């Protein structure tokens, strides 16, 4: 990291976001970081360095996002890497989750990401450079029982990243979407994971799935510090990947999904192609 960059990171008071901020500051990078609670962020990072700009931001509020990016740009003079890390999980069968719960999850995971991209793009277009890194999840590639809404939100992040990469390529801007598996962050705790308050008895498999994941807390195979380092390193690649999987579980689950998809597409090839004129 000899080349100093300006980083804008959302959801930075815990998990991957906090690991990213600490590693970057230790390496002498310039970091603007956001949280819903600025004091919590300052306390978690524990740095009073002028290289660190802590920002209290409501990612669902366009004005809040716009002002935060303006503040970061005016403080550091440019924005090189944007990491859309903020998000939270939600568990429950679709009918067990209210419209409000579902929309709130999309607001943070999807529309918060879109707000940041929308308001950072004028700065990146002006520079004709930059790298947008969106944190999705392996659930966005292949979701598990009981996590339909979360899988849908993270799948949306993957889909928008794929097309964003096409739209901004000619402007000199790069895009990577990250799909982590299970890592030993605070993700499986109440502050980062919501579970339906209205369980329906018929969904026994959903309850089993939730128990499996909640009991995994603290035993996940993934090291968040190594994940943060991998994300940082990708930002220094001349030709970074569009898709970055993190964790052996993410790798294996993705290969299984690809294999099943390949088999089913070919199994129904005759029906598929019979619909052409």
PDB file of N, CA and C in Angstrom, residues 138-242:
ATOM      1  N   UNK A 138     -22.570 -14.630   0.345  1.00  0.00           N
ATOM      2  CA  UNK A 138     -22.786 -15.884  -0.367  1.00  0.00           C
ATOM      3  C   UNK A 138     -24.288 -16.165  -0.482  1.00  0.00           C
ATOM      4  N   UNK A 139     -25.077 -15.612   0.464  1.00  0.00           N
ATOM      5  CA  UNK A 139     -26.536 -15.773   0.397  1.00  0.00           C
ATOM      6  C   UNK A 139     -27.110 -15.126  -0.853  1.00  0.00           C
ATOM      7  N   UNK A 140     -26.407 -14.140  -1.416  1.00  0.00           N
ATOM      8  CA  UNK A 140     -26.861 -13.510  -2.649  1.00  0.00           C
ATOM      9  C   UNK A 140     -26.630 -14.376  -3.868  1.00  0.00           C
ATOM     10  N   UNK A 141     -25.787 -15.381  -3.730  1.00  0.00           N
ATOM     11  CA  UNK A 141     -25.536 -16.338  -4.814  1.00  0.00           C
ATOM     12  C   UNK A 141     -26.349 -17.596  -4.600  1.00  0.00           C
ATOM     13  N   UNK A 142     -26.364 -18.082  -3.388  1.00  0.00           N
ATOM     14  CA  UNK A 142     -27.141 -19.274  -3.067  1.00  0.00           C
ATOM     15  C   UNK A 142     -27.613 -19.181  -1.618  1.00  0.00           C
ATOM     16  N   UNK A 143     -28.858 -18.808  -1.445  1.00  0.00           N
ATOM     17  CA  UNK A 143     -29.409 -18.609  -0.110  1.00  0.00           C
ATOM     18  C   UNK A 143     -29.798 -19.915   0.555  1.00  0.00           C
ATOM     19  N   UNK A 144     -29.946 -19.863   1.876  1.00  0.00           N
ATOM     20  CA  UNK A 144     -30.344 -21.043   2.630  1.00  0.00           C
ATOM     21  C   UNK A 144     -31.758 -20.925   3.151  1.00  0.00           C
ATOM     22  N   UNK A 145     -32.299 -22.032   3.611  1.00  0.00           N
ATOM     23  CA  UNK A 145     -33.651 -22.080   4.156  1.00  0.00           C
ATOM     24  C   UNK A 145     -33.844 -21.029   5.244  1.00  0.00           C
ATOM     25  N   UNK A 146     -34.912 -20.232   5.124  1.00  0.00           N
ATOM     26  CA  UNK A 146     -35.262 -19.287   6.164  1.00  0.00           C
ATOM     27  C   UNK A 146     -34.671 -17.897   6.023  1.00  0.00           C
ATOM     28  N   UNK A 147     -33.995 -17.637   4.909  1.00  0.00           N
ATOM     29  CA  UNK A 147     -33.321 -16.339   4.735  1.00  0.00           C
ATOM     30  C   UNK A 147     -33.695 -15.701   3.400  1.00  0.00           C
ATOM     31  N   UNK A 148     -34.944 -15.863   2.971  1.00  0.00           N
ATOM     32  CA  UNK A 148     -35.371 -15.424   1.635  1.00  0.00           C
ATOM     33  C   UNK A 148     -35.182 -13.932   1.413  1.00  0.00           C
ATOM     34  N   UNK A 149     -35.602 -13.102   2.363  1.00  0.00           N
ATOM     35  CA  UNK A 149     -35.529 -11.651   2.179  1.00  0.00           C
ATOM     36  C   UNK A 149     -34.077 -11.194   2.138  1.00  0.00           C
ATOM     37  N   UNK A 150     -33.260 -11.714   3.040  1.00  0.00           N
ATOM     38  CA  UNK A 150     -31.842 -11.356   3.052  1.00  0.00           C
ATOM     39  C   UNK A 150     -31.165 -11.799   1.755  1.00  0.00           C
ATOM     40  N   UNK A 151     -31.476 -13.021   1.308  1.00  0.00           N
ATOM     41  CA  UNK A 151     -30.899 -13.516   0.054  1.00  0.00           C
ATOM     42  C   UNK A 151     -31.322 -12.643  -1.119  1.00  0.00           C
ATOM     43  N   UNK A 152     -32.579 -12.209  -1.124  1.00  0.00           N
ATOM     44  CA  UNK A 152     -33.069 -11.353  -2.205  1.00  0.00           C
ATOM     45  C   UNK A 152     -32.350 -10.011  -2.215  1.00  0.00           C
ATOM     46  N   UNK A 153     -32.141  -9.427  -1.020  1.00  0.00           N
ATOM     47  CA  UNK A 153     -31.453  -8.136  -0.937  1.00  0.00           C
ATOM     48  C   UNK A 153     -30.011  -8.248  -1.397  1.00  0.00           C
ATOM     49  N   UNK A 154     -29.318  -9.286  -0.952  1.00  0.00           N
ATOM     50  CA  UNK A 154     -27.918  -9.447  -1.328  1.00  0.00           C
ATOM     51  C   UNK A 154     -27.762  -9.869  -2.792  1.00  0.00           C
ATOM     52  N   UNK A 155     -28.743 -10.572  -3.321  1.00  0.00           N
ATOM     53  CA  UNK A 155     -28.752 -10.882  -4.748  1.00  0.00           C
ATOM     54  C   UNK A 155     -28.908  -9.611  -5.569  1.00  0.00           C
ATOM     55  N   UNK A 156     -29.728  -8.690  -5.063  1.00  0.00           N
ATOM     56  CA  UNK A 156     -29.894  -7.398  -5.741  1.00  0.00           C
ATOM     57  C   UNK A 156     -28.577  -6.639  -5.787  1.00  0.00           C
ATOM     58  N   UNK A 157     -27.791  -6.712  -4.711  1.00  0.00           N
ATOM     59  CA  UNK A 157     -26.489  -6.036  -4.687  1.00  0.00           C
ATOM     60  C   UNK A 157     -25.565  -6.621  -5.758  1.00  0.00           C
ATOM     61  N   UNK A 158     -25.625  -7.929  -5.945  1.00  0.00           N
ATOM     62  CA  UNK A 158     -24.812  -8.559  -6.987  1.00  0.00           C
ATOM     63  C   UNK A 158     -25.277  -8.111  -8.367  1.00  0.00           C
ATOM     64  N   UNK A 159     -26.586  -8.123  -8.593  1.00  0.00           N
ATOM     65  CA  UNK A 159     -27.114  -7.731  -9.897  1.00  0.00           C
ATOM     66  C   UNK A 159     -26.803  -6.293 -10.256  1.00  0.00           C
ATOM     67  N   UNK A 160     -26.954  -5.377  -9.303  1.00  0.00           N
ATOM     68  CA  UNK A 160     -26.675  -3.974  -9.612  1.00  0.00           C
ATOM     69  C   UNK A 160     -25.181  -3.751  -9.820  1.00  0.00           C
ATOM     70  N   UNK A 161     -24.345  -4.527  -9.133  1.00  0.00           N
ATOM     71  CA  UNK A 161     -22.893  -4.396  -9.296  1.00  0.00           C
ATOM     72  C   UNK A 161     -22.450  -4.856 -10.685  1.00  0.00           C
ATOM     73  N   UNK A 162     -23.061  -5.937 -11.161  1.00  0.00           N
ATOM     74  CA  UNK A 162     -22.711  -6.462 -12.478  1.00  0.00           C
ATOM     75  C   UNK A 162     -22.954  -5.423 -13.575  1.00  0.00           C
ATOM     76  N   UNK A 163     -24.101  -4.777 -13.526  1.00  0.00           N
ATOM     77  CA  UNK A 163     -24.434  -3.804 -14.566  1.00  0.00           C
ATOM     78  C   UNK A 163     -23.715  -2.480 -14.326  1.00  0.00           C
ATOM     79  N   UNK A 164     -23.529  -2.103 -13.072  1.00  0.00           N
ATOM     80  CA  UNK A 164     -22.755  -0.907 -12.758  1.00  0.00           C
ATOM     81  C   UNK A 164     -21.361  -1.007 -13.378  1.00  0.00           C
ATOM     82  N   UNK A 165     -20.749  -2.172 -13.285  1.00  0.00           N
ATOM     83  CA  UNK A 165     -19.411  -2.371 -13.850  1.00  0.00           C
ATOM     84  C   UNK A 165     -19.398  -2.089 -15.348  1.00  0.00           C
ATOM     85  N   UNK A 166     -20.457  -2.491 -16.030  1.00  0.00           N
ATOM     86  CA  UNK A 166     -20.558  -2.225 -17.475  1.00  0.00           C
ATOM     87  C   UNK A 166     -20.753  -0.739 -17.749  1.00  0.00           C
ATOM     88  N   UNK A 167     -21.577  -0.103 -16.923  1.00  0.00           N
ATOM     89  CA  UNK A 167     -21.923   1.305 -17.147  1.00  0.00           C
ATOM     90  C   UNK A 167     -20.749   2.251 -16.931  1.00  0.00           C
ATOM     91  N   UNK A 168     -19.864   1.916 -15.995  1.00  0.00           N
ATOM     92  CA  UNK A 168     -18.797   2.860 -15.618  1.00  0.00           C
ATOM     93  C   UNK A 168     -17.423   2.477 -16.145  1.00  0.00           C
ATOM     94  N   UNK A 169     -17.323   1.363 -16.857  1.00  0.00           N
ATOM     95  CA  UNK A 169     -16.017   0.903 -17.334  1.00  0.00           C
ATOM     96  C   UNK A 169     -15.328   1.941 -18.204  1.00  0.00           C
ATOM     97  N   UNK A 170     -16.072   2.554 -19.116  1.00  0.00           N
ATOM     98  CA  UNK A 170     -15.488   3.536 -20.039  1.00  0.00           C
ATOM     99  C   UNK A 170     -15.064   4.812 -19.314  1.00  0.00           C
ATOM    100  N   UNK A 171     -15.508   4.980 -18.066  1.00  0.00           N
ATOM    101  CA  UNK A 171     -15.152   6.164 -17.287  1.00  0.00           C
ATOM    102  C   UNK A 171     -13.901   5.938 -16.444  1.00  0.00           C
ATOM    103  N   UNK A 172     -13.314   4.748 -16.555  1.00  0.00           N
ATOM    104  CA  UNK A 172     -12.109   4.447 -15.791  1.00  0.00           C
ATOM    105  C   UNK A 172     -12.393   4.010 -14.365  1.00  0.00           C
ATOM    106  N   UNK A 173     -13.647   3.627 -14.084  1.00  0.00           N
ATOM    107  CA  UNK A 173     -14.051   3.248 -12.727  1.00  0.00           C
ATOM    108  C   UNK A 173     -14.248   1.737 -12.658  1.00  0.00           C
ATOM    109  N   UNK A 174     -13.729   1.128 -11.604  1.00  0.00           N
ATOM    110  CA  UNK A 174     -13.801  -0.325 -11.430  1.00  0.00           C
ATOM    111  C   UNK A 174     -14.850  -0.689 -10.387  1.00  0.00           C
ATOM    112  N   UNK A 175     -15.377  -1.902 -10.523  1.00  0.00           N
ATOM    113  CA  UNK A 175     -16.402  -2.386  -9.589  1.00  0.00           C
ATOM    114  C   UNK A 175     -16.072  -3.815  -9.180  1.00  0.00           C
ATOM    115  N   UNK A 176     -16.186  -4.093  -7.902  1.00  0.00           N
ATOM    116  CA  UNK A 176     -16.056  -5.447  -7.373  1.00  0.00           C
ATOM    117  C   UNK A 176     -17.209  -5.699  -6.421  1.00  0.00           C
ATOM    118  N   UNK A 177     -17.819  -6.877  -6.501  1.00  0.00           N
ATOM    119  CA  UNK A 177     -18.832  -7.267  -5.525  1.00  0.00           C
ATOM    120  C   UNK A 177     -18.272  -8.453  -4.741  1.00  0.00           C
ATOM    121  N   UNK A 178     -18.308  -8.311  -3.417  1.00  0.00           N
ATOM    122  CA  UNK A 178     -17.718  -9.301  -2.530  1.00  0.00           C
ATOM    123  C   UNK A 178     -18.814 -10.171  -1.926  1.00  0.00           C
ATOM    124  N   UNK A 179     -18.607 -11.493  -1.967  1.00  0.00           N
ATOM    125  CA  UNK A 179     -19.578 -12.434  -1.399  1.00  0.00           C
ATOM    126  C   UNK A 179     -18.892 -13.276  -0.325  1.00  0.00           C
ATOM    127  N   UNK A 180     -18.927 -12.811   0.922  1.00  0.00           N
ATOM    128  CA  UNK A 180     -18.311 -13.583   2.011  1.00  0.00           C
ATOM    129  C   UNK A 180     -19.212 -14.730   2.470  1.00  0.00           C
ATOM    130  N   UNK A 181     -18.564 -15.754   2.995  1.00  0.00           N
ATOM    131  CA  UNK A 181     -19.281 -16.803   3.694  1.00  0.00           C
ATOM    132  C   UNK A 181     -19.399 -16.423   5.155  1.00  0.00           C
ATOM    133  N   UNK A 182     -19.240 -17.402   6.043  1.00  0.00           N
ATOM    134  CA  UNK A 182     -19.376 -17.159   7.483  1.00  0.00           C
ATOM    135  C   UNK A 182     -18.038 -16.733   8.079  1.00  0.00           C
ATOM    136  N   UNK A 183     -18.013 -15.551   8.696  1.00  0.00           N
ATOM    137  CA  UNK A 183     -16.806 -15.030   9.334  1.00  0.00           C
ATOM    138  C   UNK A 183     -17.100 -14.682  10.785  1.00  0.00           C
ATOM    139  N   UNK A 184     -16.068 -14.690  11.601  1.00  0.00           N
ATOM    140  CA  UNK A 184     -16.237 -14.435  13.036  1.00  0.00           C
ATOM    141  C   UNK A 184     -16.318 -12.935  13.325  1.00  0.00           C
ATOM    142  N   UNK A 185     -17.356 -12.336  12.794  1.00  0.00           N
ATOM    143  CA  UNK A 185     -17.674 -10.939  13.095  1.00  0.00           C
ATOM    144  C   UNK A 185     -18.863 -10.950  14.050  1.00  0.00           C
ATOM    145  N   UNK A 186     -19.469  -9.781  14.256  1.00  0.00           N
ATOM    146  CA  UNK A 186     -20.651  -9.688  15.114  1.00  0.00           C
ATOM    147  C   UNK A 186     -21.938  -9.929  14.326  1.00  0.00           C
ATOM    148  N   UNK A 187     -21.819 -10.469  13.103  1.00  0.00           N
ATOM    149  CA  UNK A 187     -22.987 -10.568  12.224  1.00  0.00           C
ATOM    150  C   UNK A 187     -24.098 -11.425  12.820  1.00  0.00           C
ATOM    151  N   UNK A 188     -23.754 -12.460  13.575  1.00  0.00           N
ATOM    152  CA  UNK A 188     -24.776 -13.356  14.112  1.00  0.00           C
ATOM    153  C   UNK A 188     -25.276 -12.928  15.492  1.00  0.00           C
ATOM    154  N   UNK A 189     -25.039 -11.674  15.851  1.00  0.00           N
ATOM    155  CA  UNK A 189     -25.553 -11.141  17.108  1.00  0.00           C
ATOM    156  C   UNK A 189     -26.746 -10.228  16.829  1.00  0.00           C
ATOM    157  N   UNK A 190     -27.465  -9.848  17.870  1.00  0.00           N
ATOM    158  CA  UNK A 190     -28.727  -9.114  17.704  1.00  0.00           C
ATOM    159  C   UNK A 190     -28.549  -7.763  17.012  1.00  0.00           C
ATOM    160  N   UNK A 191     -27.368  -7.153  17.128  1.00  0.00           N
ATOM    161  CA  UNK A 191     -27.159  -5.856  16.496  1.00  0.00           C
ATOM    162  C   UNK A 191     -27.022  -5.922  14.992  1.00  0.00           C
ATOM    163  N   UNK A 192     -26.767  -7.118  14.465  1.00  0.00           N
ATOM    164  CA  UNK A 192     -26.551  -7.260  13.025  1.00  0.00           C
ATOM    165  C   UNK A 192     -27.494  -8.276  12.380  1.00  0.00           C
ATOM    166  N   UNK A 193     -28.290  -8.942  13.185  1.00  0.00           N
ATOM    167  CA  UNK A 193     -29.162  -9.987  12.655  1.00  0.00           C
ATOM    168  C   UNK A 193     -30.526  -9.920  13.332  1.00  0.00           C
ATOM    169  N   UNK A 194     -31.560  -9.793  12.516  1.00  0.00           N
ATOM    170  CA  UNK A 194     -32.934  -9.798  13.027  1.00  0.00           C
ATOM    171  C   UNK A 194     -33.615 -11.097  12.609  1.00  0.00           C
ATOM    172  N   UNK A 195     -34.418 -11.648  13.493  1.00  0.00           N
ATOM    173  CA  UNK A 195     -35.167 -12.869  13.197  1.00  0.00           C
ATOM    174  C   UNK A 195     -36.642 -12.579  13.469  1.00  0.00           C
ATOM    175  N   UNK A 196     -37.505 -13.163  12.655  1.00  0.00           N
ATOM    176  CA  UNK A 196     -38.931 -12.906  12.792  1.00  0.00           C
ATOM    177  C   UNK A 196     -39.426 -13.040  14.230  1.00  0.00           C
ATOM    178  N   UNK A 197     -40.292 -12.127  14.622  1.00  0.00           N
ATOM    179  CA  UNK A 197     -40.928 -12.181  15.938  1.00  0.00           C
ATOM    180  C   UNK A 197     -42.270 -12.894  15.868  1.00  0.00           C
ATOM    181  N   UNK A 198     -42.643 -13.332  14.668  1.00  0.00           N
ATOM    182  CA  UNK A 198     -43.944 -13.989  14.478  1.00  0.00           C
ATOM    183  C   UNK A 198     -43.773 -15.338  13.780  1.00  0.00           C
ATOM    184  N   UNK A 199     -43.068 -16.278  14.434  1.00  0.00           N
ATOM    185  CA  UNK A 199     -42.843 -17.582  13.803  1.00  0.00           C
ATOM    186  C   UNK A 199     -44.141 -18.366  13.628  1.00  0.00           C
ATOM    187  N   UNK A 200     -44.225 -19.085  12.525  1.00  0.00           N
ATOM    188  CA  UNK A 200     -45.376 -19.933  12.224  1.00  0.00           C
ATOM    189  C   UNK A 200     -44.939 -21.381  12.392  1.00  0.00           C
ATOM    190  N   UNK A 201     -45.691 -22.140  13.151  1.00  0.00           N
ATOM    191  CA  UNK A 201     -45.293 -23.498  13.540  1.00  0.00           C
ATOM    192  C   UNK A 201     -44.994 -24.412  12.353  1.00  0.00           C
ATOM    193  N   UNK A 202     -45.675 -24.212  11.240  1.00  0.00           N
ATOM    194  CA  UNK A 202     -45.476 -25.085  10.080  1.00  0.00           C
ATOM    195  C   UNK A 202     -44.057 -24.999   9.515  1.00  0.00           C
ATOM    196  N   UNK A 203     -43.343 -23.911   9.805  1.00  0.00           N
ATOM    197  CA  UNK A 203     -42.005 -23.732   9.232  1.00  0.00           C
ATOM    198  C   UNK A 203     -40.924 -24.308  10.138  1.00  0.00           C
ATOM    199  N   UNK A 204     -41.002 -25.609  10.378  1.00  0.00           N
ATOM    200  CA  UNK A 204     -40.026 -26.263  11.253  1.00  0.00           C
ATOM    201  C   UNK A 204     -38.617 -26.204  10.658  1.00  0.00           C
ATOM    202  N   UNK A 205     -38.515 -26.345   9.345  1.00  0.00           N
ATOM    203  CA  UNK A 205     -37.192 -26.321   8.703  1.00  0.00           C
ATOM    204  C   UNK A 205     -36.540 -24.943   8.826  1.00  0.00           C
ATOM    205  N   UNK A 206     -37.357 -23.900   8.822  1.00  0.00           N
ATOM    206  CA  UNK A 206     -36.830 -22.542   8.980  1.00  0.00           C
ATOM    207  C   UNK A 206     -36.256 -22.374  10.384  1.00  0.00           C
ATOM    208  N   UNK A 207     -36.990 -22.873  11.405  1.00  0.00           N
ATOM    209  CA  UNK A 207     -36.493 -22.773  12.776  1.00  0.00           C
ATOM    210  C   UNK A 207     -35.182 -23.537  12.938  1.00  0.00           C
ATOM    211  N   UNK A 208     -35.092 -24.703  12.326  1.00  0.00           N
ATOM    212  CA  UNK A 208     -33.866 -25.507  12.395  1.00  0.00           C
ATOM    213  C   UNK A 208     -32.695 -24.767  11.770  1.00  0.00           C
ATOM    214  N   UNK A 209     -32.949 -24.137  10.627  1.00  0.00           N
ATOM    215  CA  UNK A 209     -31.901 -23.378   9.942  1.00  0.00           C
ATOM    216  C   UNK A 209     -31.431 -22.203  10.795  1.00  0.00           C
ATOM    217  N   UNK A 210     -32.364 -21.498  11.411  1.00  0.00           N
ATOM    218  CA  UNK A 210     -32.000 -20.354  12.244  1.00  0.00           C
ATOM    219  C   UNK A 210     -31.162 -20.796  13.440  1.00  0.00           C
ATOM    220  N   UNK A 211     -31.560 -21.872  14.072  1.00  0.00           N
ATOM    221  CA  UNK A 211     -30.801 -22.384  15.215  1.00  0.00           C
ATOM    222  C   UNK A 211     -29.391 -22.765  14.814  1.00  0.00           C
ATOM    223  N   UNK A 212     -29.266 -23.366  13.638  1.00  0.00           N
ATOM    224  CA  UNK A 212     -27.944 -23.774  13.142  1.00  0.00           C
ATOM    225  C   UNK A 212     -27.024 -22.562  13.030  1.00  0.00           C
ATOM    226  N   UNK A 213     -27.521 -21.490  12.429  1.00  0.00           N
ATOM    227  CA  UNK A 213     -26.680 -20.309  12.219  1.00  0.00           C
ATOM    228  C   UNK A 213     -26.401 -19.568  13.527  1.00  0.00           C
ATOM    229  N   UNK A 214     -27.414 -19.439  14.376  1.00  0.00           N
ATOM    230  CA  UNK A 214     -27.214 -18.731  15.634  1.00  0.00           C
ATOM    231  C   UNK A 214     -26.243 -19.470  16.547  1.00  0.00           C
ATOM    232  N   UNK A 215     -26.272 -20.792  16.496  1.00  0.00           N
ATOM    233  CA  UNK A 215     -25.350 -21.587  17.313  1.00  0.00           C
ATOM    234  C   UNK A 215     -23.929 -21.588  16.750  1.00  0.00           C
ATOM    235  N   UNK A 216     -23.785 -21.103  15.521  1.00  0.00           N
ATOM    236  CA  UNK A 216     -22.473 -21.053  14.884  1.00  0.00           C
ATOM    237  C   UNK A 216     -21.650 -19.866  15.370  1.00  0.00           C
ATOM    238  N   UNK A 217     -22.306 -18.894  16.023  1.00  0.00           N
ATOM    239  CA  UNK A 217     -21.627 -17.659  16.396  1.00  0.00           C
ATOM    240  C   UNK A 217     -20.366 -17.938  17.217  1.00  0.00           C
ATOM    241  N   UNK A 218     -19.247 -17.394  16.756  1.00  0.00           N
ATOM    242  CA  UNK A 218     -17.971 -17.608  17.422  1.00  0.00           C
ATOM    243  C   UNK A 218     -17.209 -18.809  16.925  1.00  0.00           C
ATOM    244  N   UNK A 219     -17.845 -19.602  16.063  1.00  0.00           N
ATOM    245  CA  UNK A 219     -17.194 -20.802  15.540  1.00  0.00           C
ATOM    246  C   UNK A 219     -17.061 -20.772  14.020  1.00  0.00           C
ATOM    247  N   UNK A 220     -17.373 -19.627  13.401  1.00  0.00           N
ATOM    248  CA  UNK A 220     -17.265 -19.518  11.952  1.00  0.00           C
ATOM    249  C   UNK A 220     -15.818 -19.744  11.505  1.00  0.00           C
ATOM    250  N   UNK A 221     -15.672 -20.310  10.319  1.00  0.00           N
ATOM    251  CA  UNK A 221     -14.337 -20.653   9.824  1.00  0.00           C
ATOM    252  C   UNK A 221     -13.557 -19.436   9.334  1.00  0.00           C
ATOM    253  N   UNK A 222     -14.259 -18.364   8.975  1.00  0.00           N
ATOM    254  CA  UNK A 222     -13.598 -17.215   8.356  1.00  0.00           C
ATOM    255  C   UNK A 222     -12.975 -16.245   9.342  1.00  0.00           C
ATOM    256  N   UNK A 223     -11.773 -15.773   9.009  1.00  0.00           N
ATOM    257  CA  UNK A 223     -11.042 -14.789   9.810  1.00  0.00           C
ATOM    258  C   UNK A 223     -11.318 -13.396   9.234  1.00  0.00           C
ATOM    259  N   UNK A 224     -12.018 -12.514   9.958  1.00  0.00           N
ATOM    260  CA  UNK A 224     -12.375 -11.196   9.402  1.00  0.00           C
ATOM    261  C   UNK A 224     -11.173 -10.323   9.079  1.00  0.00           C
ATOM    262  N   UNK A 225     -10.071 -10.487   9.802  1.00  0.00           N
ATOM    263  CA  UNK A 225      -8.876  -9.687   9.512  1.00  0.00           C
ATOM    264  C   UNK A 225      -8.282 -10.079   8.168  1.00  0.00           C
ATOM    265  N   UNK A 226      -8.284 -11.374   7.876  1.00  0.00           N
ATOM    266  CA  UNK A 226      -7.798 -11.839   6.570  1.00  0.00           C
ATOM    267  C   UNK A 226      -8.736 -11.392   5.450  1.00  0.00           C
ATOM    268  N   UNK A 227     -10.036 -11.384   5.740  1.00  0.00           N
ATOM    269  CA  UNK A 227     -11.006 -10.930   4.741  1.00  0.00           C
ATOM    270  C   UNK A 227     -10.795  -9.454   4.432  1.00  0.00           C
ATOM    271  N   UNK A 228     -10.616  -8.635   5.467  1.00  0.00           N
ATOM    272  CA  UNK A 228     -10.388  -7.207   5.266  1.00  0.00           C
ATOM    273  C   UNK A 228      -9.123  -6.979   4.449  1.00  0.00           C
ATOM    274  N   UNK A 229      -8.071  -7.722   4.757  1.00  0.00           N
ATOM    275  CA  UNK A 229      -6.817  -7.607   4.013  1.00  0.00           C
ATOM    276  C   UNK A 229      -7.008  -7.966   2.544  1.00  0.00           C
ATOM    277  N   UNK A 230      -7.796  -9.009   2.284  1.00  0.00           N
ATOM    278  CA  UNK A 230      -8.048  -9.424   0.895  1.00  0.00           C
ATOM    279  C   UNK A 230      -8.802  -8.340   0.133  1.00  0.00           C
ATOM    280  N   UNK A 231      -9.776  -7.713   0.780  1.00  0.00           N
ATOM    281  CA  UNK A 231     -10.546  -6.639   0.137  1.00  0.00           C
ATOM    282  C   UNK A 231      -9.639  -5.454  -0.177  1.00  0.00           C
ATOM    283  N   UNK A 232      -8.793  -5.099   0.775  1.00  0.00           N
ATOM    284  CA  UNK A 232      -7.866  -3.987   0.561  1.00  0.00           C
ATOM    285  C   UNK A 232      -6.925  -4.281  -0.605  1.00  0.00           C
ATOM    286  N   UNK A 233      -6.389  -5.483  -0.631  1.00  0.00           N
ATOM    287  CA  UNK A 233      -5.445  -5.851  -1.699  1.00  0.00           C
ATOM    288  C   UNK A 233      -6.080  -5.780  -3.076  1.00  0.00           C
ATOM    289  N   UNK A 234      -7.356  -6.148  -3.166  1.00  0.00           N
ATOM    290  CA  UNK A 234      -8.060  -6.113  -4.455  1.00  0.00           C
ATOM    291  C   UNK A 234      -8.106  -4.690  -5.013  1.00  0.00           C
ATOM    292  N   UNK A 235      -8.197  -3.696  -4.120  1.00  0.00           N
ATOM    293  CA  UNK A 235      -8.262  -2.301  -4.563  1.00  0.00           C
ATOM    294  C   UNK A 235      -6.956  -1.838  -5.192  1.00  0.00           C
ATOM    295  N   UNK A 236      -5.893  -2.595  -4.994  1.00  0.00           N
ATOM    296  CA  UNK A 236      -4.601  -2.241  -5.588  1.00  0.00           C
ATOM    297  C   UNK A 236      -4.278  -3.073  -6.829  1.00  0.00           C
ATOM    298  N   UNK A 237      -5.187  -3.942  -7.232  1.00  0.00           N
ATOM    299  CA  UNK A 237      -4.997  -4.740  -8.441  1.00  0.00           C
ATOM    300  C   UNK A 237      -5.282  -3.894  -9.689  1.00  0.00           C
ATOM    301  N   UNK A 238      -4.447  -4.049 -10.688  1.00  0.00           N
ATOM    302  CA  UNK A 238      -4.675  -3.320 -11.936  1.00  0.00           C
ATOM    303  C   UNK A 238      -5.943  -3.798 -12.614  1.00  0.00           C
ATOM    304  N   UNK A 239      -6.195  -5.098 -12.547  1.00  0.00           N
ATOM    305  CA  UNK A 239      -7.406  -5.682 -13.121  1.00  0.00           C
ATOM    306  C   UNK A 239      -8.133  -6.480 -12.026  1.00  0.00           C
ATOM    307  N   UNK A 240      -8.848  -5.795 -11.148  1.00  0.00           N
ATOM    308  CA  UNK A 240      -9.514  -6.482 -10.030  1.00  0.00           C
ATOM    309  C   UNK A 240     -10.678  -7.334 -10.520  1.00  0.00           C
ATOM    310  N   UNK A 241     -11.052  -8.346  -9.761  1.00  0.00           N
ATOM    311  CA  UNK A 241     -12.186  -9.184 -10.162  1.00  0.00           C
ATOM    312  C   UNK A 241     -13.505  -8.454  -9.991  1.00  0.00           C
ATOM    313  N   UNK A 242     -14.468  -8.800 -10.817  1.00  0.00           N
ATOM    314  CA  UNK A 242     -15.824  -8.305 -10.592  1.00  0.00           C
ATOM    315  C   UNK A 242     -16.436  -9.041  -9.408  1.00  0.00           C
TER     316      UNK A 242
END
